Each structure stands twice: as structure tokens, then as C-alpha cells.
Amino acid sequence: MVDSKRQRELRQDVEALYFGYRTFTSLPDRILAERGLGRAHHRILYFVQREPGIAIGDLLSLLKVTKQAIHRPLKDLEKLGLLTLAPDAQDKRIRRITTSADGALLEAQLTGAQVRMLESVFADFDAETETRWRAVMRRLAEDNQEG
Amino acid sequence: MVDSKRQRELRQDVEALYFGYRTFTSLPDRILAERGLGRAHHRILYFVQREPGIAIGDLLSLLKVTKQAIHRPLKDLEKLGLLTLAPDAQDKRIRRITTSADGALLEAQLTGAQVRMLESVFADFDAETETRWRAVMRRLAEDNQEG
DNA sequence: GAAGTAGGTCAAGATGGTTGACTCAAAGCG
DNA sequence: CGCTTTGAGTCAACCATCTTGACCTACTTC
């Protein structure tokens, strides 16, 4: 019985991760929809903002998608003037991506919505709890590199 | 500076949630792919297992999708003998879903993979950390009911 | 000069959703 | 009893995102 109680607890964790993530992504989705954009655009904006001048190939590796998949959203963002693509000074095959002022603004709005949601959750707990949650989440994210 | 450090920390949390969730779902995805099934099938199996005899309409509300979206995966699962649909004894309009033995087995395999991943992560932390992580995750999942 | 690398593009297809309209059977109600 | 509502199924058209596979160009490297 102890074991099945433990299993139930873990299943509830799986569920919390599912529901939590769903709300978490639905926030920026609404903002994106107003502009006719989707999640794919947010992911690109986020990683470009995190790593300005990132090469297209590195972006593909990070997102674990094919170049065909990134093509359309990337072009959309460029056309909207939210991103700039420019060849690397040394290796001209490589195209480096940076956000424009507008792009940075939108990215801040999108990720900001998620950050504010986290802040609101953390407000219900003490600093120690937040630190421990963060440690577990990072450990969970680490596994990513392997599989 | 203190504030921007805080913002960087929170952005990293957003990222950890993204990466963590991605690995988390990629596990069952592989098992599903072997059977020619997708995530939609897992979600149905999970919630039917959690709430045996759940009505189709309630499943739709939980998953926040339309009946047209659930239709195909539901029929797939029925054809494969993983689910059983039967009219409610009182209200014959309502169709109640239950998992078959095979369906329960597959569900256990799928969610079990996720549970084992969580166990492996928790193994790196003490019980207190796990409890606190769980509390934050549940709070995050709660927000779901609103938006 | 040949081979390898970064990236772009065309094509076809899978998945997983959407909106909208319509049907049917059963239930609820005046 | 008849009308309305409700739960569900289905057809159609459409959209977003992603895939595999093939092929091309420009540039770098050896």
C-alpha cells in the first residue's frame, strides 16, 4: 500500500507537469495569436534573445527541429522586422540571427508573461522552496542533453 | 542590477520548464511511435485510467479540445481494443470510457516511463526538496482551472 | 580542384488541432 | 404529449507544425 500511494503521488506529479506546462504556454499563445504568430515564433525569439548572433544551425540543434521546420517562422519574423539575419564576418556561410528593437520588445512581452506567472506562484512560497523547485527543474532539464 | 539578476534567474526557470517538459514527453513518444500512436492517444489513456468511466464530454473539458479533435484517436484506441465505450446506465446519451486490460497495460508503460524519470530526478535530492517541488508544481497546475 | 559544411528550397505527407454545420437519440420539461 | 436541450457522431474545409528526402548554391577547407 505504501508503494501504491507513492505511485499515485508520482502520477499526480506527471499530471501537474502537464497542466502546469499547458497554462504556462497558453499565456504567450494569446499574445502571439493577436499578431498572427505561433509558438514556433516565440521559441525562435527566445533563443535568439538568449544568445544574440546565434547561427541558424545552432538554433536548429537547440530546438531539435529540421531546417525546413524553422524556415517559415524565421522568414516571417524577418519580414516583420523582428529579426535580422546577417552573414558571419569570418565564415560567410553562417548566418547570424539577432533581434531588432521590436523583436526584443515582443520577446520581452512573451517571456515576460511567463516570468510574471512564475513570480505569482513563487509569491505563495518562501525563498527556500523556490530555490529547491529551481534545482529540481534544472536537473529535469539537464536530462535533455542526453536523450 | 539585483533586479536584472532576478530576471535572468526567472528566464532560466522558463527555459528549464521548456527543456524539462520536452524530455518528459519525448519518453512516451518513443513507445507510442512503435505502435503507430501519438501523444493524443496517451492523453486519452491517462485520463481514462485516472477516472475510469469518464464521459466523453468531461474528457473534452479536461483536455480542452473539441469533439472533432478527440474523435480519431478515441476510435483508434477502441479499434485496438485498448478502450471500451459503453452508454451510461441512467443517461443513455452519455458514453462512458474505460480502459481494457491491454489499455491499462499500455498506459502504465507510458506514464510509468515518466514516473521513473521523476524518480530518477528525485533520487538526487532529499525528501524535503521533493515535497517543495511538488507543492510549487501543484500551484502552477492550479492556475489552469482559471484561464 | 575536390570534398565538406551552412543554408535554402521544393515536394509530399503525418499529426493534431480548428470552425461550422448538420444529424440523431435520449432526456427534461411545460 | 410535444418541444427543447443535451451528448455525441460526422462531414468538410482548413491551418500550424513538423517530418523525410532530394537537390541546389555558396563558401570554406584541405
CSV table of C-alpha atoms (C1' of nucleotides) in Angstrom, one decimal:
chain,number,residue,atom,x,y,z
A,1,MET,CA,0.0,0.0,0.0
A,2,VAL,CA,2.9,2.3,0.7
A,3,ASP,CA,4.2,1.8,-2.8
A,4,SER,CA,0.9,2.4,-4.5
A,5,LYS,CA,0.4,5.6,-2.5
A,6,ARG,CA,3.9,6.6,-3.8
A,7,GLN,CA,2.9,5.7,-7.3
A,8,ARG,CA,-0.3,7.8,-7.1
A,9,GLU,CA,1.8,10.7,-5.8
A,10,LEU,CA,4.2,10.4,-8.7
A,11,ARG,CA,1.4,10.2,-11.2
A,12,GLN,CA,-0.1,13.3,-9.8
A,13,ASP,CA,3.3,15.0,-10.4
A,14,VAL,CA,3.2,13.9,-14.0
A,15,GLU,CA,-0.2,15.5,-14.2
A,16,ALA,CA,0.8,18.7,-12.5
A,17,LEU,CA,3.7,19.0,-15.0
A,18,TYR,CA,1.2,18.5,-17.9
A,19,PHE,CA,-1.4,21.0,-16.6
A,20,GLY,CA,1.3,23.5,-15.4
A,21,TYR,CA,3.1,23.5,-18.7
A,22,ARG,CA,-0.2,23.9,-20.6
A,23,THR,CA,-1.2,27.1,-18.8
A,24,PHE,CA,2.4,28.2,-19.0
A,25,THR,CA,2.4,28.1,-22.8
A,26,SER,CA,-1.2,29.3,-23.2
A,27,LEU,CA,-0.2,32.8,-21.9
A,28,PRO,CA,2.2,33.8,-24.7
A,29,ASP,CA,0.0,31.9,-27.2
A,30,ARG,CA,-2.7,34.6,-26.8
A,31,ILE,CA,-0.3,37.4,-27.4
A,32,LEU,CA,1.1,35.7,-30.4
A,33,ALA,CA,-2.3,34.9,-31.9
A,34,GLU,CA,-3.1,38.7,-32.0
A,35,ARG,CA,-0.1,39.1,-34.3
A,36,GLY,CA,-0.9,36.0,-36.4
A,37,LEU,CA,2.1,34.2,-34.9
A,38,GLY,CA,2.6,30.9,-33.2
A,39,ARG,CA,4.7,29.1,-30.6
A,40,ALA,CA,7.4,28.4,-33.2
A,41,HIS,CA,8.0,32.2,-33.4
A,42,HIS,CA,8.3,32.6,-29.7
A,43,ARG,CA,10.8,29.8,-29.4
A,44,ILE,CA,13.0,31.4,-32.1
A,45,LEU,CA,12.7,34.8,-30.5
A,46,TYR,CA,13.5,33.4,-27.1
A,47,PHE,CA,16.7,31.7,-28.1
A,48,VAL,CA,17.9,34.5,-30.3
A,49,GLN,CA,17.4,36.9,-27.4
A,50,ARG,CA,19.2,34.5,-25.0
A,51,GLU,CA,22.1,34.1,-27.5
A,52,PRO,CA,22.2,37.1,-29.8
A,53,GLY,CA,24.1,36.3,-33.1
A,54,ILE,CA,23.3,32.6,-32.8
A,55,ALA,CA,23.8,30.7,-36.0
A,56,ILE,CA,20.9,29.0,-37.7
A,57,GLY,CA,22.4,25.6,-37.3
A,58,ASP,CA,22.9,26.1,-33.6
A,59,LEU,CA,19.3,27.2,-33.3
A,60,LEU,CA,18.2,24.0,-35.1
A,61,SER,CA,20.2,21.9,-32.6
A,62,LEU,CA,18.8,23.7,-29.6
A,63,LEU,CA,15.2,23.3,-30.8
A,64,LYS,CA,15.8,19.8,-32.2
A,65,VAL,CA,14.0,20.5,-35.4
A,66,THR,CA,14.9,20.4,-39.1
A,67,LYS,CA,15.9,23.5,-41.2
A,68,GLN,CA,12.7,23.0,-43.1
A,69,ALA,CA,10.7,23.4,-39.9
A,70,ILE,CA,12.4,26.6,-38.9
A,71,HIS,CA,12.3,28.1,-42.4
A,72,ARG,CA,8.8,29.6,-42.4
A,73,PRO,CA,8.7,31.1,-38.9
A,74,LEU,CA,12.2,32.5,-39.3
A,75,LYS,CA,11.2,34.2,-42.6
A,76,ASP,CA,8.0,35.5,-41.0
A,77,LEU,CA,10.0,37.2,-38.2
A,78,GLU,CA,12.5,38.6,-40.7
A,79,LYS,CA,9.7,40.1,-42.9
A,80,LEU,CA,8.0,41.6,-39.8
A,81,GLY,CA,11.3,43.2,-38.9
A,82,LEU,CA,11.6,41.4,-35.6
A,83,LEU,CA,14.8,39.6,-36.5
A,84,THR,CA,17.9,40.4,-38.6
A,85,LEU,CA,19.9,37.8,-40.4
A,86,ALA,CA,23.4,38.6,-41.4
A,87,PRO,CA,26.4,36.5,-42.6
A,88,ASP,CA,29.2,36.0,-40.2
A,89,ALA,CA,32.2,38.1,-40.8
A,90,GLN,CA,34.7,35.2,-40.8
A,91,ASP,CA,32.6,32.4,-42.3
A,92,LYS,CA,30.2,33.8,-44.8
A,93,ARG,CA,28.2,30.5,-45.0
A,94,ILE,CA,27.0,31.1,-41.5
A,95,ARG,CA,24.0,33.4,-41.0
A,96,ARG,CA,23.8,35.0,-37.6
A,97,ILE,CA,20.5,36.0,-36.1
A,98,THR,CA,19.8,39.0,-33.9
A,99,THR,CA,16.6,40.5,-32.6
A,100,SER,CA,15.6,44.0,-33.7
A,101,ALA,CA,14.4,46.5,-31.1
A,102,ASP,CA,10.8,45.5,-31.9
A,103,GLY,CA,11.7,41.8,-31.8
A,104,ALA,CA,13.3,42.3,-28.4
A,105,LEU,CA,10.2,44.1,-27.2
A,106,LEU,CA,7.9,41.3,-28.3
A,107,GLU,CA,10.1,38.6,-26.8
A,108,ALA,CA,10.1,40.5,-23.5
A,109,GLN,CA,6.4,40.7,-23.7
A,110,LEU,CA,6.0,36.9,-24.3
A,111,THR,CA,8.6,35.6,-22.0
A,112,GLY,CA,7.7,38.3,-19.5
A,113,ALA,CA,4.2,36.9,-19.3
A,114,GLN,CA,5.6,33.6,-18.3
A,115,VAL,CA,8.1,35.1,-15.9
A,116,ARG,CA,5.2,37.0,-14.2
A,117,MET,CA,3.3,33.8,-13.8
A,118,LEU,CA,6.2,32.2,-12.1
A,119,GLU,CA,6.6,35.2,-9.8
A,120,SER,CA,3.0,35.0,-8.9
A,121,VAL,CA,3.4,31.3,-8.0
A,122,PHE,CA,6.7,31.9,-6.1
A,123,ALA,CA,4.9,34.7,-4.1
A,124,ASP,CA,3.0,31.9,-2.3
A,125,PHE,CA,6.1,30.2,-1.1
A,126,ASP,CA,9.3,31.1,0.8
A,127,ALA,CA,12.7,31.6,-0.8
A,128,GLU,CA,13.9,28.2,0.2
A,129,THR,CA,11.1,26.5,-1.6
A,130,GLU,CA,11.7,28.5,-4.7
A,131,THR,CA,15.4,27.6,-4.7
A,132,ARG,CA,14.6,23.9,-4.3
A,133,TRP,CA,12.0,23.9,-7.0
A,134,ARG,CA,14.5,25.5,-9.3
A,135,ALA,CA,17.2,22.9,-8.5
A,136,VAL,CA,14.8,20.1,-9.4
A,137,MET,CA,13.6,21.8,-12.6
A,138,ARG,CA,17.2,22.3,-13.7
A,139,ARG,CA,18.0,18.7,-13.0
A,140,LEU,CA,15.0,17.7,-15.1
A,141,ALA,CA,16.0,20.0,-17.9
A,142,GLU,CA,19.6,18.5,-17.9
A,143,ASP,CA,18.4,15.1,-18.9
A,144,ASN,CA,17.6,16.8,-22.1
A,145,GLN,CA,21.2,16.8,-23.4
A,146,GLU,CA,21.3,13.0,-23.3
A,147,GLY,CA,18.3,11.5,-24.9
B,1,MET,CA,21.5,45.0,-11.1
B,2,VAL,CA,19.8,43.0,-8.4
B,3,ASP,CA,16.6,43.1,-10.4
B,4,SER,CA,18.2,42.1,-13.7
B,5,LYS,CA,19.9,39.2,-12.0
B,6,ARG,CA,16.5,38.2,-10.7
B,7,GLN,CA,15.0,38.4,-14.2
B,8,ARG,CA,17.8,36.3,-15.6
B,9,GLU,CA,17.1,33.7,-13.0
B,10,LEU,CA,13.4,33.6,-13.8
B,11,ARG,CA,14.1,33.4,-17.5
B,12,GLN,CA,16.2,30.4,-16.8
B,13,ASP,CA,13.3,28.9,-14.9
B,14,VAL,CA,11.1,29.4,-18.0
B,15,GLU,CA,13.8,27.6,-20.0
B,16,ALA,CA,14.1,24.8,-17.6
B,17,LEU,CA,10.4,24.2,-17.8
B,18,TYR,CA,10.6,24.1,-21.6
B,19,PHE,CA,13.5,21.7,-21.8
B,20,GLY,CA,12.3,19.6,-18.9
B,21,TYR,CA,8.8,19.2,-20.3
B,22,ARG,CA,10.3,18.4,-23.7
B,23,THR,CA,12.3,15.5,-22.4
B,24,PHE,CA,9.5,14.4,-20.3
B,25,THR,CA,7.1,14.0,-23.2
B,26,SER,CA,9.7,12.5,-25.6
B,27,LEU,CA,9.9,9.4,-23.4
B,28,PRO,CA,6.4,8.1,-24.0
B,29,ASP,CA,6.5,9.4,-27.6
B,30,ARG,CA,9.0,6.7,-28.5
B,31,ILE,CA,6.9,3.9,-27.1
B,32,LEU,CA,3.8,5.3,-28.8
B,33,ALA,CA,5.6,5.6,-32.1
B,34,GLU,CA,6.3,1.9,-32.1
B,35,ARG,CA,2.6,1.3,-32.1
B,36,GLY,CA,1.8,4.0,-34.6
B,37,LEU,CA,0.2,6.1,-31.9
B,38,GLY,CA,0.7,9.7,-30.8
B,39,ARG,CA,0.5,11.9,-27.8
B,40,ALA,CA,-3.2,12.4,-28.2
B,41,HIS,CA,-3.6,8.7,-27.5
B,42,HIS,CA,-1.5,8.9,-24.4
B,43,ARG,CA,-3.5,11.8,-23.0
B,44,ILE,CA,-6.8,9.9,-23.5
B,45,LEU,CA,-5.4,6.7,-21.9
B,46,TYR,CA,-4.0,8.7,-19.0
B,47,PHE,CA,-7.2,10.5,-18.1
B,48,VAL,CA,-9.4,7.4,-18.7
B,49,GLN,CA,-7.1,5.5,-16.4
B,50,ARG,CA,-7.2,8.3,-13.8
B,51,GLU,CA,-11.0,8.5,-14.0
B,52,PRO,CA,-12.4,5.2,-15.3
B,53,GLY,CA,-15.9,5.6,-16.8
B,54,ILE,CA,-15.3,9.2,-17.6
B,55,ALA,CA,-17.8,10.6,-20.1
B,56,ILE,CA,-16.6,11.9,-23.5
B,57,GLY,CA,-17.7,15.4,-22.7
B,58,ASP,CA,-15.8,15.5,-19.5
B,59,LEU,CA,-12.7,14.3,-21.3
B,60,LEU,CA,-13.1,17.1,-23.8
B,61,SER,CA,-13.3,19.6,-21.0
B,62,LEU,CA,-10.2,18.2,-19.3
B,63,LEU,CA,-8.2,18.2,-22.4
B,64,LYS,CA,-9.6,21.5,-23.7
B,65,VAL,CA,-10.1,20.2,-27.2
B,66,THR,CA,-13.2,19.8,-29.5
B,67,LYS,CA,-15.0,16.6,-30.0
B,68,GLN,CA,-13.8,16.5,-33.6
B,69,ALA,CA,-10.2,16.5,-32.3
B,70,ILE,CA,-10.8,13.6,-29.9
B,71,HIS,CA,-12.7,11.6,-32.4
B,72,ARG,CA,-9.9,9.9,-34.4
B,73,PRO,CA,-7.6,8.9,-31.5
B,74,LEU,CA,-10.5,7.7,-29.5
B,75,LYS,CA,-11.7,5.5,-32.3
B,76,ASP,CA,-8.2,4.2,-32.9
B,77,LEU,CA,-7.9,3.1,-29.3
B,78,GLU,CA,-11.3,1.5,-29.4
B,79,LYS,CA,-10.4,-0.4,-32.6
B,80,LEU,CA,-7.2,-1.6,-31.0
B,81,GLY,CA,-9.1,-2.9,-28.0
B,82,LEU,CA,-7.4,-0.6,-25.6
B,83,LEU,CA,-10.6,1.3,-24.6
B,84,THR,CA,-14.2,0.3,-24.2
B,85,LEU,CA,-17.1,2.7,-24.8
B,86,ALA,CA,-20.4,2.0,-23.2
B,87,PRO,CA,-23.6,4.0,-22.7
B,88,ASP,CA,-24.3,5.1,-19.2
B,89,ALA,CA,-27.0,3.0,-17.4
B,90,GLN,CA,-29.1,6.0,-16.4
B,91,ASP,CA,-28.5,8.5,-19.2
B,92,LYS,CA,-28.0,6.6,-22.4
B,93,ARG,CA,-26.8,9.7,-24.3
B,94,ILE,CA,-23.6,9.6,-22.3
B,95,ARG,CA,-20.9,7.2,-23.4
B,96,ARG,CA,-18.5,6.1,-20.6
B,97,ILE,CA,-14.9,5.2,-21.4
B,98,THR,CA,-12.9,2.6,-19.6
B,99,THR,CA,-9.5,1.0,-20.4
B,100,SER,CA,-9.3,-2.6,-21.3
B,101,ALA,CA,-6.6,-4.8,-19.6
B,102,ASP,CA,-4.3,-4.1,-22.6
B,103,GLY,CA,-5.1,-0.4,-22.5
B,104,ALA,CA,-4.3,-0.2,-18.8
B,105,LEU,CA,-1.0,-2.0,-19.5
B,106,LEU,CA,0.0,0.4,-22.2
B,107,GLU,CA,-1.0,3.4,-20.1
B,108,ALA,CA,1.1,2.0,-17.2
B,109,GLN,CA,4.0,1.7,-19.6
B,110,LEU,CA,3.7,5.2,-20.9
B,111,THR,CA,3.1,7.1,-17.7
B,112,GLY,CA,5.4,4.7,-16.0
B,113,ALA,CA,8.3,5.9,-18.1
B,114,GLN,CA,7.6,9.4,-17.0
B,115,VAL,CA,7.2,8.4,-13.3
B,116,ARG,CA,10.6,6.6,-13.5
B,117,MET,CA,12.2,9.7,-14.9
B,118,LEU,CA,10.8,11.7,-12.0
B,119,GLU,CA,12.0,9.1,-9.5
B,120,SER,CA,15.5,9.3,-11.0
B,121,VAL,CA,15.5,13.1,-10.6
B,122,PHE,CA,14.2,12.9,-7.1
B,123,ALA,CA,16.9,10.4,-6.2
B,124,ASP,CA,19.3,13.3,-6.4
B,125,PHE,CA,17.5,15.3,-3.8
B,126,ASP,CA,16.2,14.9,-0.3
B,127,ALA,CA,12.6,14.3,0.6
B,128,GLU,CA,12.1,17.9,1.7
B,129,THR,CA,13.1,19.2,-1.7
B,130,GLU,CA,10.8,16.8,-3.4
B,131,THR,CA,7.9,17.9,-1.3
B,132,ARG,CA,8.6,21.5,-2.0
B,133,TRP,CA,9.0,21.0,-5.7
B,134,ARG,CA,5.6,19.1,-5.7
B,135,ALA,CA,3.9,22.0,-3.9
B,136,VAL,CA,5.1,24.6,-6.4
B,137,MET,CA,4.2,22.3,-9.4
B,138,ARG,CA,0.7,21.8,-8.0
B,139,ARG,CA,0.2,25.6,-7.5
B,140,LEU,CA,1.4,26.1,-11.1
B,141,ALA,CA,-1.1,23.5,-12.3
B,142,GLU,CA,-3.9,25.0,-10.3
B,143,ASP,CA,-3.8,28.2,-12.4
B,144,ASN,CA,-5.1,26.0,-15.1
B,145,GLN,CA,-8.7,26.0,-13.9
B,146,GLU,CA,-9.0,29.8,-14.3
B,147,GLY,CA,-7.5,30.7,-17.7
C,1,DG,C1',40.4,21.3,-57.6
C,2,DA,C1',37.7,18.2,-54.6
C,3,DA,C1',35.3,17.5,-50.6
C,4,DG,C1',32.8,19.1,-46.8
C,5,DT,C1',29.7,22.4,-44.5
C,6,DA,C1',25.8,26.0,-43.8
C,7,DG,C1',22.0,27.0,-45.5
C,8,DG,C1',17.8,27.4,-48.9
C,9,DT,C1',14.1,25.3,-51.2
C,10,DC,C1',10.7,22.1,-53.5
C,11,DA,C1',7.6,18.3,-52.6
C,12,DA,C1',4.8,15.2,-50.2
C,13,DG,C1',2.9,13.6,-46.1
C,14,DA,C1',1.7,12.9,-41.0
C,15,DT,C1',-0.3,14.8,-36.9
C,16,DG,C1',-3.2,17.2,-34.3
C,17,DG,C1',-5.8,20.6,-34.0
C,18,DT,C1',-9.7,24.3,-35.5
C,19,DT,C1',-14.6,26.3,-37.1
C,20,DG,C1',-19.0,25.4,-38.8
C,21,DA,C1',-23.0,22.9,-40.0
C,22,DC,C1',-25.8,19.1,-39.6
C,23,DT,C1',-27.7,14.6,-37.7
C,24,DC,C1',-29.5,11.5,-34.3
C,25,DA,C1',-31.1,9.7,-30.0
C,26,DA,C1',-32.2,10.4,-25.4
C,27,DA,C1',-33.6,13.3,-21.6
C,28,DG,C1',-36.0,17.0,-19.5
C,29,DC,C1',-39.9,19.8,-19.1
C,30,DG,C1',-44.3,22.5,-19.6
D,1,DC,C1',-47.6,14.6,-25.4
D,2,DG,C1',-44.7,17.6,-27.9
D,3,DC,C1',-40.9,20.9,-27.8
D,4,DT,C1',-36.4,22.0,-26.4
D,5,DT,C1',-32.0,20.8,-24.8
D,6,DT,C1',-28.1,17.9,-24.4
D,7,DG,C1',-24.3,14.4,-25.6
D,8,DA,C1',-22.3,12.6,-29.1
D,9,DG,C1',-21.0,11.5,-34.2
D,10,DT,C1',-19.8,13.0,-38.6
D,11,DC,C1',-18.7,15.7,-43.0
D,12,DA,C1',-16.0,19.3,-44.9
D,13,DA,C1',-12.6,22.6,-45.2
D,14,DC,C1',-8.7,24.4,-43.3
D,15,DC,C1',-4.5,25.6,-40.5
D,16,DA,C1',0.0,25.0,-37.9
D,17,DT,C1',3.8,22.5,-37.2
D,18,DC,C1',6.7,19.1,-38.1
D,19,DT,C1',8.8,15.2,-40.8
D,20,DT,C1',11.7,12.7,-44.8
D,21,DG,C1',14.0,13.1,-48.9
D,22,DA,C1',16.1,15.2,-52.7
D,23,DC,C1',18.5,18.8,-54.7
D,24,DC,C1',20.9,23.4,-55.2
D,25,DT,C1',24.2,27.2,-54.1
D,26,DA,C1',27.8,29.5,-51.8
D,27,DC,C1',31.6,29.2,-49.2
D,28,DT,C1',35.5,27.0,-46.6
D,29,DT,C1',38.9,23.6,-46.1
D,30,DC,C1',42.4,20.6,-47.4
